[in-house]
């Protein structure tokens, strides 16, 4: 029984491959390398001591998906592939609808045609929109505030509709909070291409001298130090949640044939707390200056983790120091990403 | 300047073709005939005295769409093509996402590649979900309650996202209430294939003897006679709204590059009022019996029509008697649809 991992060469996908291989699962990685490099696959092999079966393909190519699902006798899919930059999504929305919505439709259609009916889907806490209460529970109202977020919500809706139409499907929707960190080997991590969209890659680029300083957007939020609070989660914890979700689906012990759970720590950390933690981990000064709030940013966002604990018997275990230490280890060993490894 | 009319062989599409041809527009009809017959095109020609340019194609075939848009030098699209049966959508949701969402994505992509940037889109009052107030204004919250409705909302979102990304696009989203009736020639109308989804085709099948009686779902609603109230609109009025929307977009006088307006009469009629009106129009008795309410049905639903009047300078003009008379005329002349015309 083989698990197809779409987007498996990417940041979270590559960590998921390690977790699944180390748990004894056979996997096939599918990636179109539009925002990833196959070097990550060599690193996965280096960490696990196992060869990684890889197919370069695009999830929108349904015929090829069907060939791959059949050839490798796949029984389940972990679906990471998709575009994920909020700002870009407002500029080229049709590309987001195509890669994310149409791509997932093609993947589901291929699965249906091959009798593969289990999927773990990478969703995002962005589906909650502006929090109406905290911590965010899975039944918090959903609302997308940009095309990227809309594609995540649309896919969630599509999965629920498919699940309702046929009880033989099983879907685990995992809503990520803010994944950071890297494998503790420093061999895989978030590969910086272009201007980072998130805080942690920005901080690392200040720490390693690529940027002068960090802009901290907003210091007048109603939080303990005035800066925004987010629920950062170590990518290794995150992918262990995927492993548990896969096992729950495969064992038939899921609470329903389409469940959604938050993957977060339940702890909120402020931007300044993250900066301080990174300074400790890297022994570098992170220069920063305050800038005005950005449109659409909220003061605080963190998960209620009870349902994940109940459904998946899973809790995030790694703290902010581990997130920063592992990120810095990865960056030091790969200063400009995979193609610049340092021995 | 030619207007591409997708789904132009269907019920509303065929009436739209007549309106556009009679207003002097050149049109090309695109239809895959999955739920229509090309006989309707002969009838359009008979009504208008003009040959109908027709391409049999599927909106999901982007390459073919591009060829058609270029070959006919299209400047705008009126987009009717799509699946529309609520019950079916819960059984085969992937087909609905494919035909409606993916299909519209392909159409938009083809339009982008050909520089065609004006579209009128067939949406539905179903996007309002259960009314929180009446009459329904365009800023009433939206909420889909089945896969069909979700595809309409998703397409609306996609159009808004595309419009926001590039001001050179222009979209008119038309939210239909309950279209009924037929062209007053009796040459085109709603072609019954399978079990009707809506009240009027059911009534006609009782009137013409195909069915014993009508089931009226619910007689204990908080309405004037206890039966559900809907905003029925004559299809001829409806397509005149499309013509106006097209002209508003083409003249650059739209209130924004993506506007949504209700197409309804603003009047609600109950099921029993419709039955009585049809009895008058047909001079037949419509037998009926009461049955329990159906899940998801609401007591009343009707449009606020102010925005349509303001933006389109349009109002529905045909009353319930005209709707019934024209429906009955069509059915008498085509007892089992287009293939059974009676001289």
XYZ file of C-alpha atoms in Angstrom:
686
model
C 0.000 0.000 0.000
C 1.655 3.144 -1.237
C 0.910 6.755 -0.359
C 1.128 9.368 -3.099
C 2.534 12.652 -1.754
C 1.774 15.562 -4.077
C 4.111 18.516 -3.673
C 6.423 16.124 -1.849
C 9.566 17.967 -2.912
C 8.417 21.186 -1.240
C 8.915 22.499 2.257
C 6.229 20.673 4.216
C 5.951 17.858 1.687
C 9.609 16.883 2.040
C 9.301 16.660 5.821
C 6.162 14.579 5.383
C 8.062 12.164 3.132
C 10.616 11.649 5.908
C 7.904 11.013 8.491
C 6.045 8.535 6.287
C 9.191 6.665 5.245
C 10.408 6.442 8.833
C 7.008 5.096 9.849
C 7.426 2.309 7.326
C 5.096 3.549 4.585
C 5.889 3.215 0.910
C 5.566 6.553 -0.813
C 5.624 8.075 -4.273
C 6.456 11.746 -4.539
C 4.729 13.775 -7.219
C 5.910 17.329 -7.851
C 6.030 19.653 -10.859
C 9.049 21.469 -9.352
C 7.385 24.833 -10.006
C 8.425 25.948 -6.514
C 10.760 23.163 -5.389
C 13.904 21.316 -6.347
C 14.517 17.588 -6.645
C 17.618 18.017 -4.472
C 15.210 17.745 -1.546
C 14.501 14.179 -2.619
C 18.188 13.278 -2.368
C 18.204 14.733 1.134
C 15.142 12.719 2.119
C 17.029 9.634 0.937
C 20.068 10.720 2.936
C 18.021 11.147 6.128
C 16.009 7.962 5.792
C 18.472 5.672 4.020
C 15.715 4.881 1.561
C 15.426 5.595 -2.129
C 12.614 8.017 -2.917
C 10.278 7.039 -5.730
C 9.599 10.197 -7.690
C 7.353 11.213 -10.559
C 7.718 14.663 -12.065
C 4.176 15.554 -12.980
C 1.541 18.209 -12.571
C -1.643 17.455 -10.645
C -3.633 19.035 -13.470
C -2.530 16.190 -15.780
C -5.281 13.737 -14.918
C -4.226 11.009 -17.346
C -0.725 10.969 -15.918
C -2.081 10.931 -12.369
C -4.137 7.871 -13.200
C -1.107 6.094 -14.641
C 0.901 6.899 -11.520
C -1.835 5.857 -9.084
C -2.246 2.528 -10.862
C 1.411 1.814 -11.531
C 2.414 2.327 -7.899
C -0.780 0.744 -6.497
C -1.494 3.778 -4.369
C -4.077 3.489 -1.610
C -4.055 7.062 -0.326
C -2.923 10.575 -1.177
C -1.392 13.318 0.930
C -2.057 16.445 -1.075
C 0.337 19.380 -0.593
C 0.703 20.577 -4.185
C -0.562 24.101 -4.723
C 0.336 27.748 -4.960
C 0.541 29.514 -1.614
C 1.539 33.164 -1.860
C -1.277 35.457 -0.754
C 0.022 38.564 -2.507
C 0.616 36.747 -5.778
C -2.882 35.271 -5.620
C -4.423 38.734 -5.867
C -2.358 39.464 -8.988
C -2.863 36.199 -10.878
C -6.057 34.687 -9.458
C -6.707 32.452 -12.455
C -3.380 30.691 -11.834
C -4.452 30.034 -8.250
C -7.853 28.693 -9.248
C -6.130 26.543 -11.863
C -3.339 25.050 -9.762
C -5.318 24.707 -6.571
C -8.985 24.200 -7.443
C -8.761 22.640 -10.903
C -5.660 20.699 -9.843
C -7.452 19.181 -6.859
C -10.475 18.433 -9.013
C -8.236 16.545 -11.455
C -6.581 14.696 -8.597
C -9.959 13.693 -7.126
C -11.217 12.597 -10.539
C -8.104 10.479 -11.093
C -8.483 8.966 -7.622
C -12.147 8.181 -8.293
C -11.244 6.484 -11.563
C -8.559 4.408 -9.813
C -10.591 3.562 -6.710
C -8.225 5.514 -4.438
C -10.490 7.188 -1.917
C -8.402 8.526 0.947
C -6.880 11.967 0.995
C -5.188 14.179 3.540
C -5.485 17.786 2.409
C -3.268 20.769 3.294
C -5.646 23.467 4.319
C -4.869 26.582 6.296
C -6.079 28.558 9.277
C -6.571 31.356 6.768
C -10.019 29.810 6.150
C -11.174 31.304 9.463
C -10.679 34.871 8.261
C -10.588 37.438 11.046
C -11.027 35.554 14.347
C -14.363 36.176 16.027
C -13.118 34.335 19.115
C -9.894 32.698 20.289
C -8.567 30.086 20.388
C -9.953 29.120 16.983
C -12.039 25.971 17.020
C -12.810 24.017 13.875
C -16.424 25.206 13.955
C -15.400 28.880 13.866
C -17.125 30.462 10.830
C -15.028 30.354 7.667
C -14.381 33.275 5.386
C -11.717 33.845 2.802
C -10.138 37.267 2.475
C -7.985 36.724 -0.623
C -7.933 34.397 -3.655
C -5.404 32.041 -2.043
C -7.654 31.592 0.984
C -10.674 31.197 -1.268
C -9.043 28.329 -3.131
C -8.446 26.549 0.188
C -12.077 27.027 1.214
C -13.357 25.942 -2.195
C -11.294 22.758 -2.026
C -12.585 22.054 1.481
C -16.140 22.498 0.168
C -15.440 20.206 -2.766
C -14.085 17.499 -0.449
C -17.143 17.775 1.814
C -19.473 17.548 -1.182
C -17.663 14.483 -2.532
C -17.653 12.845 0.906
C -21.386 13.483 1.292
C -22.098 11.965 -2.116
C -20.299 8.665 -1.404
C -19.434 7.260 2.041
C -16.525 5.242 0.664
C -14.406 8.389 0.449
C -12.327 9.492 3.431
C -10.887 12.982 3.789
C -8.758 14.515 6.508
C -8.581 18.290 6.178
C -5.651 19.711 8.138
C -5.727 23.431 8.843
C -2.188 24.628 9.376
C -1.366 27.550 11.572
C 2.179 28.907 10.964
C 4.639 26.163 10.035
C 8.306 26.992 10.706
C 11.481 25.105 11.517
C 13.280 22.361 9.667
C 14.331 18.764 10.095
C 16.851 18.523 12.931
C 19.450 17.109 10.540
C 19.545 20.471 8.741
C 19.263 18.560 5.472
C 15.787 19.738 4.501
C 14.008 22.992 5.208
C 12.200 25.927 3.637
C 13.950 26.828 0.390
C 14.026 30.583 -0.150
C 12.929 31.542 -3.649
C 12.250 35.229 -4.112
C 11.021 37.547 -1.369
C 9.753 35.596 1.647
C 6.048 35.786 2.436
C 6.387 34.882 6.092
C 8.155 36.107 9.203
C 10.630 33.286 9.834
C 12.350 33.359 6.414
C 12.643 37.132 6.772
C 14.269 36.781 10.177
C 16.739 34.224 8.838
C 17.686 36.563 6.033
C 18.477 39.291 8.546
C 20.409 36.828 10.718
C 22.565 35.696 7.818
C 23.205 39.234 6.593
C 21.162 39.163 3.412
C 18.851 41.885 4.718
C 19.657 44.912 6.814
C 16.706 44.623 9.107
C 13.265 43.254 9.679
C 10.146 45.360 9.327
C 7.708 44.601 12.119
C 4.265 45.578 10.891
C 2.338 47.116 13.743
C 3.431 47.680 17.347
C 0.101 48.936 18.627
C -1.965 45.777 18.561
C -3.802 44.803 21.708
C -1.254 42.089 22.568
C 1.279 41.736 25.361
C 4.002 43.649 23.522
C 1.911 45.329 20.798
C 3.118 43.091 17.966
C 1.045 40.427 16.204
C 0.676 37.028 17.816
C 0.662 33.830 15.755
C 0.617 30.117 16.432
C 3.964 28.903 15.072
C 4.274 25.156 14.752
C 7.399 23.104 14.083
C 7.185 21.429 10.671
C 8.238 18.115 12.233
C 5.250 18.264 14.576
C 3.054 19.291 11.679
C 3.959 16.307 9.520
C 3.516 13.932 12.444
C -0.063 15.213 12.495
C -0.336 14.138 8.847
C 0.988 10.697 9.661
C -1.596 10.323 12.428
C -4.376 11.596 10.167
C -3.389 9.076 7.515
C -3.396 6.256 10.032
C -6.775 7.310 11.416
C -8.289 7.345 7.933
C -6.655 4.067 6.917
C -7.792 2.292 10.076
C -11.390 3.436 9.654
C -11.374 5.169 13.027
C -12.084 8.671 11.738
C -14.998 10.524 13.353
C -16.582 10.968 9.906
C -15.564 10.471 6.301
C -14.572 14.128 6.065
C -13.081 15.693 9.154
C -11.204 18.979 9.577
C -8.725 19.584 12.392
C -6.399 22.395 13.352
C -2.674 21.744 13.365
C -1.158 24.281 15.736
C 0.448 24.330 19.156
C -2.318 26.335 20.782
C 0.313 28.847 21.919
C 0.584 32.275 20.448
C 3.984 33.962 20.172
C 4.476 37.598 19.286
C 6.776 38.847 16.550
C 9.144 40.222 19.187
C 9.164 36.929 21.086
C 10.078 35.180 17.864
C 12.852 37.711 17.213
C 14.291 37.195 20.708
C 14.084 33.419 20.411
C 15.857 33.526 17.081
C 18.575 35.748 18.518
C 19.173 33.184 21.271
C 19.224 30.292 18.802
C 21.495 31.965 16.270
C 23.566 34.143 18.563
C 22.990 36.946 16.059
C 21.374 40.290 16.518
C 18.137 40.675 14.551
C 17.773 44.363 13.760
C 14.220 45.502 13.245
C 12.123 48.595 12.933
C 8.424 49.131 13.341
C 6.271 49.812 10.307
C 2.525 50.481 9.992
C 0.080 47.631 10.272
C -0.634 45.777 7.061
C -4.163 45.480 5.647
C -5.770 42.227 6.585
C -3.411 41.367 9.451
C -5.110 40.525 12.722
C -3.773 41.039 16.242
C -3.825 37.433 17.355
C -4.452 34.040 15.827
C -3.977 30.702 17.525
C -5.546 27.295 17.526
C -7.753 25.369 19.826
C -5.981 21.999 19.669
C -8.502 19.816 21.492
C -10.063 18.263 18.429
C -6.689 17.334 16.943
C -5.775 15.710 20.217
C -9.051 13.819 20.365
C -9.260 12.760 16.714
C -5.580 12.230 15.954
C -4.224 11.530 19.438
C -1.610 14.085 18.476
C -0.093 17.178 20.065
C 2.693 19.455 18.904
C 5.689 18.973 21.179
C 8.455 21.238 19.929
C 8.813 24.714 21.405
C 9.806 28.056 19.945
C 13.483 27.492 20.765
C 13.491 24.226 18.820
C 11.771 25.946 15.873
C 14.449 28.653 15.799
C 17.388 26.308 16.421
C 16.377 23.921 13.641
C 15.694 26.760 11.229
C 19.114 28.282 11.924
C 20.828 24.907 11.589
C 19.200 24.426 8.157
C 20.112 27.930 7.017
C 23.712 27.601 8.172
C 24.100 24.335 6.299
C 22.295 25.655 3.203
C 22.909 29.405 3.169
C 20.999 30.107 -0.021
C 18.921 26.961 -0.096
C 19.531 23.505 -1.461
C 21.974 24.530 -4.138
C 24.412 26.094 -1.696
C 24.989 23.313 0.815
C 27.974 23.815 3.106
C 29.744 20.767 4.546
C -18.388 42.784 -32.730
C -19.797 39.371 -31.982
C -21.178 38.015 -28.720
C -20.451 34.396 -27.815
C -23.445 32.811 -26.071
C -22.462 29.654 -24.191
C -25.320 27.271 -23.524
C -27.192 29.192 -26.229
C -29.255 26.168 -27.291
C -30.718 25.769 -23.790
C -33.845 27.214 -22.230
C -32.691 30.667 -21.195
C -29.829 30.747 -23.694
C -32.145 30.278 -26.676
C -34.358 33.169 -25.560
C -31.240 35.270 -25.089
C -30.162 34.528 -28.653
C -33.492 35.855 -29.911
C -33.174 39.040 -27.845
C -29.609 39.710 -28.987
C -30.334 38.993 -32.648
C -33.419 41.197 -32.601
C -31.356 43.973 -31.011
C -28.968 43.785 -33.951
C -26.072 41.953 -32.337
C -24.066 39.306 -34.124
C -23.914 36.149 -32.060
C -22.199 32.773 -32.020
C -23.882 30.009 -30.068
C -21.702 27.494 -28.261
C -23.319 24.436 -26.738
C -22.279 20.858 -26.032
C -25.913 19.710 -26.306
C -25.588 17.767 -23.039
C -28.971 19.142 -21.973
C -30.263 20.814 -25.132
C -31.060 20.155 -28.761
C -29.932 22.025 -31.843
C -33.566 22.156 -32.990
C -33.811 25.233 -30.767
C -31.366 26.953 -33.108
C -33.651 26.352 -36.084
C -36.466 27.879 -34.094
C -34.383 30.921 -33.212
C -33.750 31.321 -36.928
C -37.478 30.964 -37.615
C -38.359 33.648 -35.065
C -35.673 36.117 -36.066
C -35.330 35.406 -39.782
C -31.590 35.181 -39.224
C -29.226 32.253 -39.569
C -27.710 31.229 -36.260
C -23.959 30.718 -36.210
C -23.348 27.640 -34.105
C -20.314 25.818 -32.719
C -20.806 22.493 -30.987
C -18.186 22.583 -28.280
C -17.649 22.171 -24.570
C -16.559 25.133 -22.464
C -13.923 22.898 -20.841
C -12.122 22.648 -24.203
C -9.994 25.763 -23.878
C -8.125 25.366 -27.158
C -11.373 25.120 -29.099
C -12.779 28.117 -27.233
C -9.778 30.177 -28.255
C -10.199 29.178 -31.882
C -13.873 30.134 -31.773
C -13.294 33.467 -30.012
C -10.649 34.438 -32.575
C -12.379 33.098 -35.653
C -15.606 34.955 -34.938
C -13.864 38.060 -33.544
C -15.869 37.920 -30.359
C -15.867 40.946 -28.083
C -18.002 39.612 -25.232
C -19.453 36.449 -23.777
C -22.841 35.674 -22.269
C -22.201 32.573 -20.205
C -25.165 30.245 -19.594
C -23.473 26.862 -20.008
C -23.535 24.757 -16.870
C -25.287 22.011 -14.977
C -28.268 23.172 -12.942
C -30.072 20.387 -11.112
C -29.754 20.761 -7.345
C -30.559 17.141 -6.510
C -28.155 15.774 -9.100
C -25.414 18.058 -7.785
C -25.474 16.291 -4.424
C -25.045 12.910 -6.155
C -22.281 13.796 -8.632
C -20.574 16.880 -7.178
C -17.363 16.398 -9.167
C -19.356 16.712 -12.402
C -20.764 20.019 -11.142
C -17.365 21.388 -10.136
C -16.017 20.265 -13.505
C -18.710 21.640 -15.795
C -19.404 24.798 -13.832
C -16.196 25.827 -12.022
C -13.513 24.288 -14.235
C -15.565 25.111 -17.323
C -15.806 28.788 -16.371
C -12.100 28.824 -15.510
C -11.311 27.488 -18.992
C -13.629 30.031 -20.570
C -11.999 32.900 -18.643
C -8.529 31.644 -19.548
C -9.467 31.436 -23.222
C -10.958 34.926 -23.048
C -7.799 36.271 -21.378
C -5.647 34.714 -24.088
C -7.821 36.262 -26.806
C -8.220 39.674 -25.176
C -11.987 39.216 -24.742
C -12.751 40.740 -21.384
C -16.492 41.166 -21.001
C -18.760 38.528 -19.588
C -22.350 38.325 -18.439
C -22.700 35.411 -16.036
C -25.819 33.384 -15.163
C -25.897 33.288 -11.420
C -28.818 32.468 -9.195
C -30.694 33.749 -6.169
C -29.706 30.449 -4.595
C -26.474 32.208 -3.594
C -28.435 34.019 -0.865
C -29.239 30.794 0.984
C -32.065 31.117 3.485
C -33.269 34.748 3.396
C -32.392 36.741 6.500
C -34.590 39.576 5.273
C -36.911 40.250 2.337
C -36.903 41.453 -0.324
C -33.397 40.171 -1.071
C -30.927 42.899 -1.889
C -27.638 42.190 -3.627
C -25.722 42.815 -0.401
C -27.651 40.110 1.472
C -25.094 37.635 2.861
C -24.344 34.751 0.529
C -24.323 31.108 1.483
C -24.587 27.990 -0.599
C -26.650 25.082 0.646
C -25.835 22.486 -2.009
C -23.043 21.778 -4.526
C -24.927 23.458 -7.371
C -25.262 26.643 -5.352
C -21.647 26.409 -4.282
C -20.480 26.298 -7.890
C -22.421 29.500 -8.580
C -20.856 31.233 -5.564
C -17.380 29.984 -6.458
C -17.715 31.326 -9.983
C -18.915 34.681 -8.635
C -15.848 34.768 -6.360
C -13.571 33.880 -9.250
C -15.013 36.687 -11.373
C -14.584 39.204 -8.546
C -10.986 38.081 -8.014
C -10.199 38.375 -11.720
C -11.887 41.797 -11.902
C -9.885 43.006 -8.893
C -6.624 41.821 -10.460
C -7.107 43.702 -13.734
C -9.444 46.667 -14.308
C -9.733 45.915 -18.023
C -12.132 43.056 -17.296
C -15.880 43.712 -17.047
C -18.320 41.280 -15.454
C -22.059 41.469 -15.011
C -23.318 38.848 -12.587
C -27.061 38.281 -12.963
C -28.797 36.497 -10.121
C -31.925 34.855 -11.463
C -34.971 34.277 -9.337
C -37.411 31.729 -10.870
C -37.448 31.901 -14.674
C -40.591 30.530 -16.293
C -42.575 31.116 -19.489
C -41.574 30.876 -23.118
C -41.263 33.016 -26.212
C -44.718 34.235 -27.242
C -44.353 32.508 -30.606
C -44.426 29.146 -28.820
C -41.411 28.142 -30.900
C -38.871 27.988 -28.053
C -39.305 27.105 -24.407
C -38.132 24.866 -21.602
C -37.480 21.407 -23.037
C -38.492 18.694 -20.603
C -35.825 16.020 -20.217
C -36.412 13.661 -17.317
C -38.227 14.601 -14.140
C -38.677 18.367 -13.816
C -36.811 20.140 -11.026
C -39.130 23.104 -10.842
C -42.774 23.888 -10.274
C -43.831 25.189 -13.691
C -42.723 22.131 -15.717
C -44.505 19.935 -13.171
C -47.696 21.938 -13.546
C -47.540 21.700 -17.313
C -47.157 17.931 -17.088
C -50.292 17.735 -14.991
C -52.117 20.072 -17.365
C -51.234 17.979 -20.409
C -52.106 14.704 -18.692
C -48.623 13.249 -18.304
C -48.959 13.315 -14.526
C -51.952 12.617 -12.333
C -51.417 15.451 -9.952
C -49.027 17.958 -8.493
C -47.472 17.522 -5.049
C -47.429 20.822 -3.198
C -44.686 20.596 -0.595
C -45.851 22.354 2.544
C -49.157 24.123 3.221
C -48.248 25.421 6.658
C -45.710 28.087 5.782
C -46.193 31.546 7.189
C -47.478 32.898 3.862
C -50.876 34.168 2.721
C -52.158 30.706 1.762
C -49.579 28.524 3.552
C -47.704 27.482 0.397
C -44.219 28.663 -0.597
C -43.830 32.016 -2.282
C -41.327 32.566 -5.082
C -40.407 35.360 -7.461
C -41.295 33.961 -10.895
C -39.952 35.939 -13.821
C -40.837 35.615 -17.482
C -37.861 34.353 -19.474
C -38.398 37.112 -22.037
C -38.015 39.742 -19.321
C -35.010 37.873 -17.982
C -33.119 37.892 -21.273
C -33.913 41.552 -21.811
C -32.032 42.089 -18.557
C -29.069 40.322 -20.154
C -29.244 42.530 -23.186
C -29.222 45.608 -20.976
C -26.331 44.256 -18.893
C -24.341 43.613 -22.047
C -24.993 47.117 -23.313
C -24.046 48.641 -19.960
C -20.745 46.736 -19.935
C -19.995 47.463 -23.581
C -20.690 51.185 -23.185
C -18.447 51.476 -20.142
C -21.297 52.756 -17.992
C -21.210 49.928 -15.440
C -20.995 50.966 -11.770
C -17.846 48.859 -11.392
C -15.964 46.287 -13.425
C -17.785 43.500 -11.588
C -21.366 44.148 -10.597
C -24.064 41.745 -9.411
C -27.780 42.426 -9.841
C -30.963 40.525 -9.135
C -33.207 39.603 -12.018
C -36.660 39.131 -10.566
C -39.997 40.908 -10.636
C -39.949 41.785 -6.966
C -43.350 40.085 -6.621
C -43.799 36.824 -4.809
C -46.468 34.364 -5.935
C -47.527 31.314 -3.957
C -47.696 27.808 -5.371
C -51.491 27.944 -5.239
C -51.581 31.315 -7.006
C -49.428 29.799 -9.734
C -51.744 26.791 -9.978
C -54.811 29.036 -10.298
C -53.135 31.239 -12.901
C -52.147 28.194 -14.903
C -55.698 26.846 -14.736
C -56.965 30.147 -16.143
C -54.348 30.179 -18.892
C -54.785 26.559 -19.921
C -58.433 26.076 -19.130
C -57.401 22.791 -17.498
C -57.836 21.622 -13.957
C -54.538 21.184 -12.131
C -55.080 18.475 -9.511
C -52.814 18.705 -6.547
C -52.329 17.323 -3.065
C -50.334 18.613 -0.159
C -47.162 16.859 0.874
C -44.717 17.566 3.713
C -42.254 20.435 3.403
C -38.991 19.575 1.680
C -35.640 20.046 3.398
C -34.038 23.315 2.457
C -37.173 24.972 1.108
C -37.902 28.389 2.533
C -41.282 30.053 3.009
C -40.693 33.068 0.833
C -38.049 34.321 -1.565
C -38.290 37.417 -3.736
C -36.031 40.092 -5.087
C -35.386 43.697 -4.332
C -35.245 45.026 -7.899
C -34.012 48.562 -7.239
C -30.398 47.947 -8.171
C -31.315 46.258 -11.453
C -33.504 49.239 -12.277
C -30.754 51.695 -11.398
C -27.827 49.873 -13.031
C -29.576 48.335 -16.033
C -32.513 50.708 -16.422
C -34.547 47.522 -16.634
C -37.696 46.164 -15.038
C -39.605 42.942 -15.586
C -42.923 43.736 -17.253
C -44.734 40.451 -17.843
C -47.185 39.213 -15.232
C -48.074 35.747 -13.962
C -50.866 35.345 -16.526
C -48.405 36.008 -19.362
C -45.953 33.512 -17.867
C -48.616 30.809 -17.760
C -50.146 31.648 -21.146
C -46.798 31.560 -22.924
C -45.764 28.350 -21.183
C -49.019 26.668 -22.161
C -48.733 27.898 -25.749
C -45.227 26.405 -25.984
C -46.318 23.094 -24.459
C -49.339 22.808 -26.721
C -47.205 23.393 -29.772
C -44.425 21.054 -28.546
C -46.160 18.503 -26.338
C -43.035 16.546 -25.490
C -40.499 19.199 -26.342
C -38.768 20.170 -29.558
C -38.993 16.773 -31.185
C -42.762 16.623 -30.994
C -43.802 19.874 -32.614
C -47.474 20.097 -33.599
C -48.519 22.335 -36.461
